[in-house]
PDB file of C-alpha atoms in Angstrom:
ATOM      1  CA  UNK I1394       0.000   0.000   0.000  1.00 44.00           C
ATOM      2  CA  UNK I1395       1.396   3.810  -0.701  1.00 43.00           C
ATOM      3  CA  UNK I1396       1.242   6.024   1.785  1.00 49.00           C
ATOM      4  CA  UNK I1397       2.594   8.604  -0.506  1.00 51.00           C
ATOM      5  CA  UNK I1398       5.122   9.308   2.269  1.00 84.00           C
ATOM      6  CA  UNK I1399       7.527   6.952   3.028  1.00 93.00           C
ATOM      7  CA  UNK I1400       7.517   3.379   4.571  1.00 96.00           C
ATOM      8  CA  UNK I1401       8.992   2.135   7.619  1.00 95.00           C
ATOM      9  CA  UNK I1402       7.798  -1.164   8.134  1.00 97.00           C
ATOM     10  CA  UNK I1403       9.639  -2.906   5.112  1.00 98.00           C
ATOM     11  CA  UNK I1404       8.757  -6.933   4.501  1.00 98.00           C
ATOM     12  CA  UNK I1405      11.115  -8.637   2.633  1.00 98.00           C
ATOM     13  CA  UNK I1406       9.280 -12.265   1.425  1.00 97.00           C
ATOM     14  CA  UNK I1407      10.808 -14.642  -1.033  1.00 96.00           C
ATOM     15  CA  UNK I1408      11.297 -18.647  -1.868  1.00 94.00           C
ATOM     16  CA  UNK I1409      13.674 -20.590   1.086  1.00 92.00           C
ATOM     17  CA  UNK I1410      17.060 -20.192  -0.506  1.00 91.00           C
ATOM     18  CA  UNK I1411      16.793 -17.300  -2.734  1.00 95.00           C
ATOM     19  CA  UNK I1412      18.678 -14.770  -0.870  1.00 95.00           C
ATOM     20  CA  UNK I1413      16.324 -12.822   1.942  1.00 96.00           C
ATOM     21  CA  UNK I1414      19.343 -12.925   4.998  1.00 96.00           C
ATOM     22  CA  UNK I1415      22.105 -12.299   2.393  1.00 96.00           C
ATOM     23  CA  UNK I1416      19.793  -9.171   1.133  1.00 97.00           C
ATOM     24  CA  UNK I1417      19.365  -8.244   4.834  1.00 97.00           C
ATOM     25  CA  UNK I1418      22.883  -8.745   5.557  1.00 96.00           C
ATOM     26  CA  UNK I1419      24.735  -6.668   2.862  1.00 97.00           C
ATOM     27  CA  UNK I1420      22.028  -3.968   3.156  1.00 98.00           C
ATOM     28  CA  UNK I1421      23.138  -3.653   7.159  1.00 97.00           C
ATOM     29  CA  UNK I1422      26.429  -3.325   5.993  1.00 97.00           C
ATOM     30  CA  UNK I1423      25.729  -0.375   4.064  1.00 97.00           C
ATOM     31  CA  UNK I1424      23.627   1.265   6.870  1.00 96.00           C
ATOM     32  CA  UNK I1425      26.435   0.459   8.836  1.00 95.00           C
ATOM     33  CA  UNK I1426      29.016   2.257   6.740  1.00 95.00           C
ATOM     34  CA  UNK I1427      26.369   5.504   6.482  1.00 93.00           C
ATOM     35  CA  UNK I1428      26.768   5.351  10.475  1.00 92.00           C
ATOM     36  CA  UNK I1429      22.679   4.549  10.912  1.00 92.00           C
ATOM     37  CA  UNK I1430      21.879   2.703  13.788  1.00 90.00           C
ATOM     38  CA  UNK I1431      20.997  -0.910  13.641  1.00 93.00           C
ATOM     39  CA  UNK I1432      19.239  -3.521  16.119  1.00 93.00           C
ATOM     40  CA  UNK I1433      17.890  -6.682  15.858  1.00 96.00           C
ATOM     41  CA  UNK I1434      18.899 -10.035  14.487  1.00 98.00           C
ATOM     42  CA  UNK I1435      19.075 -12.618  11.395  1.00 98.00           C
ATOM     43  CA  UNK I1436      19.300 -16.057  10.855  1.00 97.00           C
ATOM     44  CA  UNK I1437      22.208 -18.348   9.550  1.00 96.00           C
ATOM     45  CA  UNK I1438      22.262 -21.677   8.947  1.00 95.00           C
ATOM     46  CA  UNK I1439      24.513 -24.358  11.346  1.00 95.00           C
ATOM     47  CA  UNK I1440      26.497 -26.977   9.147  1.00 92.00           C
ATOM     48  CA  UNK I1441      28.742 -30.073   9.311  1.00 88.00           C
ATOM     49  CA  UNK I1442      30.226 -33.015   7.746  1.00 87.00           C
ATOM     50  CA  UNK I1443      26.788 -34.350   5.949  1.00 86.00           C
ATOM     51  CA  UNK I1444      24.874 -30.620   5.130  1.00 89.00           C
ATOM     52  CA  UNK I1445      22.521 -28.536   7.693  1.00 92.00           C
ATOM     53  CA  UNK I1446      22.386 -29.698  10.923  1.00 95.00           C
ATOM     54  CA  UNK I1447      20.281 -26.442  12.172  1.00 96.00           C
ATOM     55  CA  UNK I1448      20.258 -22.465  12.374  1.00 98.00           C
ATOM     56  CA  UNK I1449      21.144 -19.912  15.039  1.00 98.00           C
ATOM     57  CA  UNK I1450      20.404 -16.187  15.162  1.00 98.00           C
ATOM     58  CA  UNK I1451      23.205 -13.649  15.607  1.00 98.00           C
ATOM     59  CA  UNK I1452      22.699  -9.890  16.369  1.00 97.00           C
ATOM     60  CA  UNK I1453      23.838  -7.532  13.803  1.00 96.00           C
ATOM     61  CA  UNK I1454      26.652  -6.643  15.422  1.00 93.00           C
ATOM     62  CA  UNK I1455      27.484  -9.876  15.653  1.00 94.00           C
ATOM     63  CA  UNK I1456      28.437 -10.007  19.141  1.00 95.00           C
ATOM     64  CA  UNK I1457      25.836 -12.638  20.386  1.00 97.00           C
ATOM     65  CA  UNK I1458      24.286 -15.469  18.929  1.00 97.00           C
ATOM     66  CA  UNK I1459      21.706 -18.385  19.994  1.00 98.00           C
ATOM     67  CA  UNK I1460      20.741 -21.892  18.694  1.00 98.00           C
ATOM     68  CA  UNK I1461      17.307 -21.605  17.338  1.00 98.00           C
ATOM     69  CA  UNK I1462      16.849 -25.313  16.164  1.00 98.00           C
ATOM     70  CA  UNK I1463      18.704 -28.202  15.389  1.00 97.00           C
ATOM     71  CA  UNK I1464      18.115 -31.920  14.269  1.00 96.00           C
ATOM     72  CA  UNK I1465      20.188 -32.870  16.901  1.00 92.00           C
ATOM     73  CA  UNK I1466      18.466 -31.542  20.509  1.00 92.00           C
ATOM     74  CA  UNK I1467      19.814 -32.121  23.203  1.00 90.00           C
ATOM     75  CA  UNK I1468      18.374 -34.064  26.684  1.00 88.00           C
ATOM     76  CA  UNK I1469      15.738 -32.225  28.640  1.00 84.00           C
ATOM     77  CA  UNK I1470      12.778 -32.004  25.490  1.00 81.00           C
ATOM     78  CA  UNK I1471      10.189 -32.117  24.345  1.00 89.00           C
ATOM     79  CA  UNK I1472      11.029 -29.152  22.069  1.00 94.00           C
ATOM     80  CA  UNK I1473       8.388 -27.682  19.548  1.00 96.00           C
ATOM     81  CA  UNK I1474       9.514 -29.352  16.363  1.00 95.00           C
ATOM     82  CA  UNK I1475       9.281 -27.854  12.390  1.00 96.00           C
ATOM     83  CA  UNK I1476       9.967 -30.536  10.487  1.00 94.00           C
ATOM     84  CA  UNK I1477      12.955 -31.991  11.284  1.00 95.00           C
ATOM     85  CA  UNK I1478      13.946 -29.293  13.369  1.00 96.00           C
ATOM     86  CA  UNK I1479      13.510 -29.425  17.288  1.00 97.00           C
ATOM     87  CA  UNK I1480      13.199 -25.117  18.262  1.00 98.00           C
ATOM     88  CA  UNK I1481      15.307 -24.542  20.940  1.00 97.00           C
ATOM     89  CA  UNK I1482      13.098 -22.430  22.739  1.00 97.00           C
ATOM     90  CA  UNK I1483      15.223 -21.928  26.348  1.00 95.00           C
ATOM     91  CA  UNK I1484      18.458 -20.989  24.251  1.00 96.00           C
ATOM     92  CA  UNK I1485      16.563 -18.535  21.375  1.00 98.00           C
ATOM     93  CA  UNK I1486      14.061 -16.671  23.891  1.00 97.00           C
ATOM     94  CA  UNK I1487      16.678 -15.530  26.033  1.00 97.00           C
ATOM     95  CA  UNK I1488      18.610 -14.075  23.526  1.00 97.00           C
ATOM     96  CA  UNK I1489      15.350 -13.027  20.967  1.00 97.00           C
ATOM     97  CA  UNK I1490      13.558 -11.156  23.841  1.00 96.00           C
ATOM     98  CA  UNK I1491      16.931  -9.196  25.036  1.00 94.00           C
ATOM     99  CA  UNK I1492      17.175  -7.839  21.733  1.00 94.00           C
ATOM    100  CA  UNK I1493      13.512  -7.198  21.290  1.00 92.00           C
ATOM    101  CA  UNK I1494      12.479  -6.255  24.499  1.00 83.00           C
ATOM    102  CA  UNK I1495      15.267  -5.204  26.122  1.00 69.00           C
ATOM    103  CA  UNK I1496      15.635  -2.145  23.651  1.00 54.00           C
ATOM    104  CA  UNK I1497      12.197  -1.662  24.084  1.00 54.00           C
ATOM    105  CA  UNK I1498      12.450  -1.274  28.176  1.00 54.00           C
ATOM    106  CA  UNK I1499      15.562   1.398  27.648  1.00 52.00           C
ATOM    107  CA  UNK I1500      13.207   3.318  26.298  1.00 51.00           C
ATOM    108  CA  UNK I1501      15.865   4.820  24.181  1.00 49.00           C
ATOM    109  CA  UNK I1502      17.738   2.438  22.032  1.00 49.00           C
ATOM    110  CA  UNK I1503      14.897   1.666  19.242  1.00 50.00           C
ATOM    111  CA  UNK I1504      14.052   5.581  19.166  1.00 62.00           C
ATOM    112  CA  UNK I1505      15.578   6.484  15.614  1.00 73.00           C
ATOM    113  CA  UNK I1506      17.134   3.001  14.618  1.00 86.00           C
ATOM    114  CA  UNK I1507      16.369   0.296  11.979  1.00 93.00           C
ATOM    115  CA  UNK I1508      15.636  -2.886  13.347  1.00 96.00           C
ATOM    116  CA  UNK I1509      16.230  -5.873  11.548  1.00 97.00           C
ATOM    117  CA  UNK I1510      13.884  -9.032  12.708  1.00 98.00           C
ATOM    118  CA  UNK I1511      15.250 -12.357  10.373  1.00 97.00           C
ATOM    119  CA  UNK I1512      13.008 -13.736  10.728  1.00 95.00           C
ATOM    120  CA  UNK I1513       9.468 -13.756  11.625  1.00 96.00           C
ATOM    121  CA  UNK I1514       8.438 -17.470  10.578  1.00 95.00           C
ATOM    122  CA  UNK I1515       7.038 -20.855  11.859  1.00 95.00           C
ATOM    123  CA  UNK I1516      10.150 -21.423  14.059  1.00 96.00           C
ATOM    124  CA  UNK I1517      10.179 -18.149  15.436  1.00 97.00           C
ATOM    125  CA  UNK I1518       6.584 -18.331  15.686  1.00 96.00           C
ATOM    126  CA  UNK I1519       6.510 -20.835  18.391  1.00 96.00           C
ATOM    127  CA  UNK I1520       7.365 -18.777  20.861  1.00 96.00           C
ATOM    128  CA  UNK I1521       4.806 -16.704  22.063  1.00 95.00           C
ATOM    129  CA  UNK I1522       6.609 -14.375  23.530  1.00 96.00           C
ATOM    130  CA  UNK I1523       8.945 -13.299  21.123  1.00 97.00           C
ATOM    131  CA  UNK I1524       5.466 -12.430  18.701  1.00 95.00           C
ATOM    132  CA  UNK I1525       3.960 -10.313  21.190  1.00 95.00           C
ATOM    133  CA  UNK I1526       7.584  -8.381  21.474  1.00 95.00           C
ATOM    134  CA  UNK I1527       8.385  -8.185  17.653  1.00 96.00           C
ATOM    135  CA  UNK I1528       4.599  -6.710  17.645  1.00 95.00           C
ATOM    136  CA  UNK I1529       5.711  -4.029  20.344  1.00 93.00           C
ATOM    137  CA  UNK I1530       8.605  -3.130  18.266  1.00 94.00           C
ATOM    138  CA  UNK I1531       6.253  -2.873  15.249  1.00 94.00           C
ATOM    139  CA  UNK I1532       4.712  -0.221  17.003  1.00 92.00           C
ATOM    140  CA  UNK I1533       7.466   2.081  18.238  1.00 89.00           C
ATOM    141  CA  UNK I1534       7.052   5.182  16.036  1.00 86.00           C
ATOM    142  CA  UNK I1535      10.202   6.261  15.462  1.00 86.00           C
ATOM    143  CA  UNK I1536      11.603   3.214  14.707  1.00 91.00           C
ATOM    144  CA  UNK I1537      11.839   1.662  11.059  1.00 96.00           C
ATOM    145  CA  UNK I1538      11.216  -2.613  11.113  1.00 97.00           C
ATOM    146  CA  UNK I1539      13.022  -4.748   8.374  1.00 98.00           C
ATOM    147  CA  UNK I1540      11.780  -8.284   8.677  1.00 98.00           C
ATOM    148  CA  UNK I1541      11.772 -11.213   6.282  1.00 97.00           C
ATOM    149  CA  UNK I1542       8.901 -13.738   6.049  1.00 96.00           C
ATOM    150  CA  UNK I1543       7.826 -16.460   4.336  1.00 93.00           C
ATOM    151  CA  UNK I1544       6.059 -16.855   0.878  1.00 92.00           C
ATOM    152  CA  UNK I1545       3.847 -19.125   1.912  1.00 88.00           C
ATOM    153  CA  UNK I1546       0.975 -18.072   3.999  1.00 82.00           C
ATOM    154  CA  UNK I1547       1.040 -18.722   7.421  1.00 86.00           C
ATOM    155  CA  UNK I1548      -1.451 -18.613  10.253  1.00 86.00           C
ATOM    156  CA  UNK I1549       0.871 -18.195  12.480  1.00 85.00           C
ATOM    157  CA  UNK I1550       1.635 -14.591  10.572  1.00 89.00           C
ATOM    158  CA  UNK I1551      -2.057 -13.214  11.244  1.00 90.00           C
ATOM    159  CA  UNK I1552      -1.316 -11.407  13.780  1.00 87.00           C
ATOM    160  CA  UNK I1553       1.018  -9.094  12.043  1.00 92.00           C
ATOM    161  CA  UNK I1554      -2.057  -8.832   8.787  1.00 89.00           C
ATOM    162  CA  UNK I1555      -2.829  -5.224  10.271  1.00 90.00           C
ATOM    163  CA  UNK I1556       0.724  -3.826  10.179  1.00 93.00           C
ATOM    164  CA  UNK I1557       1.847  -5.637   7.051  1.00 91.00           C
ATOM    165  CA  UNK I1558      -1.222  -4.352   5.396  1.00 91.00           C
ATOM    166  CA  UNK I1559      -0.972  -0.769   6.377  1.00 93.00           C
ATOM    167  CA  UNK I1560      -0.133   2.404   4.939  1.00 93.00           C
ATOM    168  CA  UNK I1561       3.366   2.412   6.553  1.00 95.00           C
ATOM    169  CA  UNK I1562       4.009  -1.164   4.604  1.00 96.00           C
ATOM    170  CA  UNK I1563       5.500  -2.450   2.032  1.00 97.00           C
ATOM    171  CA  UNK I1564       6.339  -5.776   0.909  1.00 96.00           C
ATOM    172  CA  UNK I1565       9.205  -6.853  -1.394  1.00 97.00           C
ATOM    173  CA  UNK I1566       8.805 -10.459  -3.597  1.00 97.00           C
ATOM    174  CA  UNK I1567      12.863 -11.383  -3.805  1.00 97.00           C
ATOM    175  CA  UNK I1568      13.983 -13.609  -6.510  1.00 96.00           C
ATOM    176  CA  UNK I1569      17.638 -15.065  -7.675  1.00 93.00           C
ATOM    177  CA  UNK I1570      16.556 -12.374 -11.034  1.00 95.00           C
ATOM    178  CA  UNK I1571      15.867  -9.315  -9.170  1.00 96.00           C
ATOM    179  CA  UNK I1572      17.542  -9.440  -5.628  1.00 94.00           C
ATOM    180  CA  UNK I1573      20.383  -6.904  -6.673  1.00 94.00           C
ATOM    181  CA  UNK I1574      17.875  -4.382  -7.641  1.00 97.00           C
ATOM    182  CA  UNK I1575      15.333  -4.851  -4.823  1.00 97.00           C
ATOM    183  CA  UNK I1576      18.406  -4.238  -2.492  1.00 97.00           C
ATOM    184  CA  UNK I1577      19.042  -0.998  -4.358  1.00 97.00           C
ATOM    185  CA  UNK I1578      14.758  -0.274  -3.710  1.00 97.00           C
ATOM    186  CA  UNK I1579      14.952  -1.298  -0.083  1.00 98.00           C
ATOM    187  CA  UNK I1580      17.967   1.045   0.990  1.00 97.00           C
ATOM    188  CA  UNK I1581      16.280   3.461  -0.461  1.00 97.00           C
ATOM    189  CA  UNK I1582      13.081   3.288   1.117  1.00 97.00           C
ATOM    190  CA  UNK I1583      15.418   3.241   4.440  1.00 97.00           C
ATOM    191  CA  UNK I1584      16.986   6.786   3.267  1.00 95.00           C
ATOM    192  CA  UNK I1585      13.701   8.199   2.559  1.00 95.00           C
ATOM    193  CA  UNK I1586      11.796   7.067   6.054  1.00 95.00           C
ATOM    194  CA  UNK I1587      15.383   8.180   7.959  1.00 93.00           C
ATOM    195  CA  UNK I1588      14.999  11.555   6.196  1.00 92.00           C
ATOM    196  CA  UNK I1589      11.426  11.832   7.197  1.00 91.00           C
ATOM    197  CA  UNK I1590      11.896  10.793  10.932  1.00 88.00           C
ATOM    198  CA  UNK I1591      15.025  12.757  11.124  1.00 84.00           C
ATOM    199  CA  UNK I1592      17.499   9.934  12.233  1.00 80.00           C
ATOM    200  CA  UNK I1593      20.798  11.330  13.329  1.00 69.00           C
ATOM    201  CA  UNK I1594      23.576   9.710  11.205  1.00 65.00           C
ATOM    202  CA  UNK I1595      27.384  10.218  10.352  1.00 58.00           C
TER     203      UNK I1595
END
C-alpha cells in the first residue's frame, strides 16, 4: 500500500534459498558504513560433515548469537519441532527477547534506529513471547522494522495482517533475477523514512 510518504515497516518475502538474509545482511552493511543505527537479528544456517544440521540467530553486530533449532536436541525435550527441526526455545528466547524487548524497556535504544527481525516465521513463531515483542517493536514510532517472512501463507503470521497491510508497509517479492535491484529499492526506502523521521547519522 502507498502512503505517498515513506515506509517504515519494510517486509522482505521470497522462496527458502533465494537470498532474503544475504539481502538483509549486505544492506546492514551499508547502513552500517552511512553510520545509521541498527538492532535486531538474522538467521544463519549451522552446518557439518553431511549438510545442515540447524540455524542460530546472531545480532547484527554480531556479538551474540543463539541456537534456534537443530536436528540434533539435546536431553531435557520435548522441544516444539518444524519438520525436522527441534526449536530450541530456552536458548533462542533468552537471547530473541533481550534484543527485542530489552531495547524496548531502555526506552531509548529503538528511538531512531532500523531494526532488523530475520526472521518472523514458523520457528520463530513458536514462541509466544517473542510475537507479542516483535509486535511491540512494530509499534514504536520512530523506529523503522526490516523483517523477512515467508512466501507461503502462514497462520501463524495473522497477527502481524494489520501492520503488514498498512499504509506504513511495504512488501518486497525477492527472486535469484531481481535481488540486486530490490536491495538498491529497499535502501532506499530506508533513506527516505530516515529523512522523514530525522534519524541522526554520520
Amino acid at each position: 500500500m502507498d502512503n505517498g510518504n515513506f515506509y517504515r515497516h519494510l517486509f522482505i518475502t521470497g522462496l527458502p534459498g533465494v537470498g532474503k538474509t544475504t539481502l538483509v545482511c549486505r544492506l546492514c552493511d551499508i547502513l552500517r558504513r552511512e553510520s545509521i543505527p541498527l538492532r535486531g537479528f538474522y538467521t544463519t544456517e549451522v552446518r557439518g560433515n553431511y549438510g545442515r544440521t540447524g540455524f542460530e540467530i546472531v545480532t547484527v553486530d554480531g556479538s551474540r548469537r543463539a541456537t534456534l533449532a537443530t536436528v540434533k536436541p539435546p536431553p531435557g525435550g520435548p522441544y516444539p519441532n518444524v519438520g525436522k527441526y527441534s526449536v530450541m526455545l530456552n536458548q533462542f528466547e533468552p537471547l530473541a527477547l533481550d534484543v527485542l524487548k530489552g531495547d524496548l524497556d531502555s526506552n531509548s535504544s529503538t528511538k531512531n534506529a532500523v531494526f532488523v527481525i530475520d526472521e518472523i516465521g514458523k520457528m520463530e513463531l513458536t514462541s509466544r513471547p517473542f510475537g507479542d515483542a516483535a509486535l511491540q517493536v512494530f509499534n514504536q514510532p520512530s523506529t523503522i522494522v526490516i523483517a523477512t517472512i515467508p512466501a507461503k501463507p502462514l497462520k501463524q503470521l495473522e497477527v502481524f495482517a494489520g501492520i503488514r497491510h498498512g499504509p506504513s508497509a511495504k512488501l518486497f517479492e525477492i527472486t535469484k533475477q531481481n535481488r540486486d535491484a530490490t536491495l538498491q529499492t529497499v535502501h532506499d526506502c530506508v533513506r527516505k523514512a530516515i529523512a522523514a523521521l530525522g534519524f541522526p547519522t554520520g
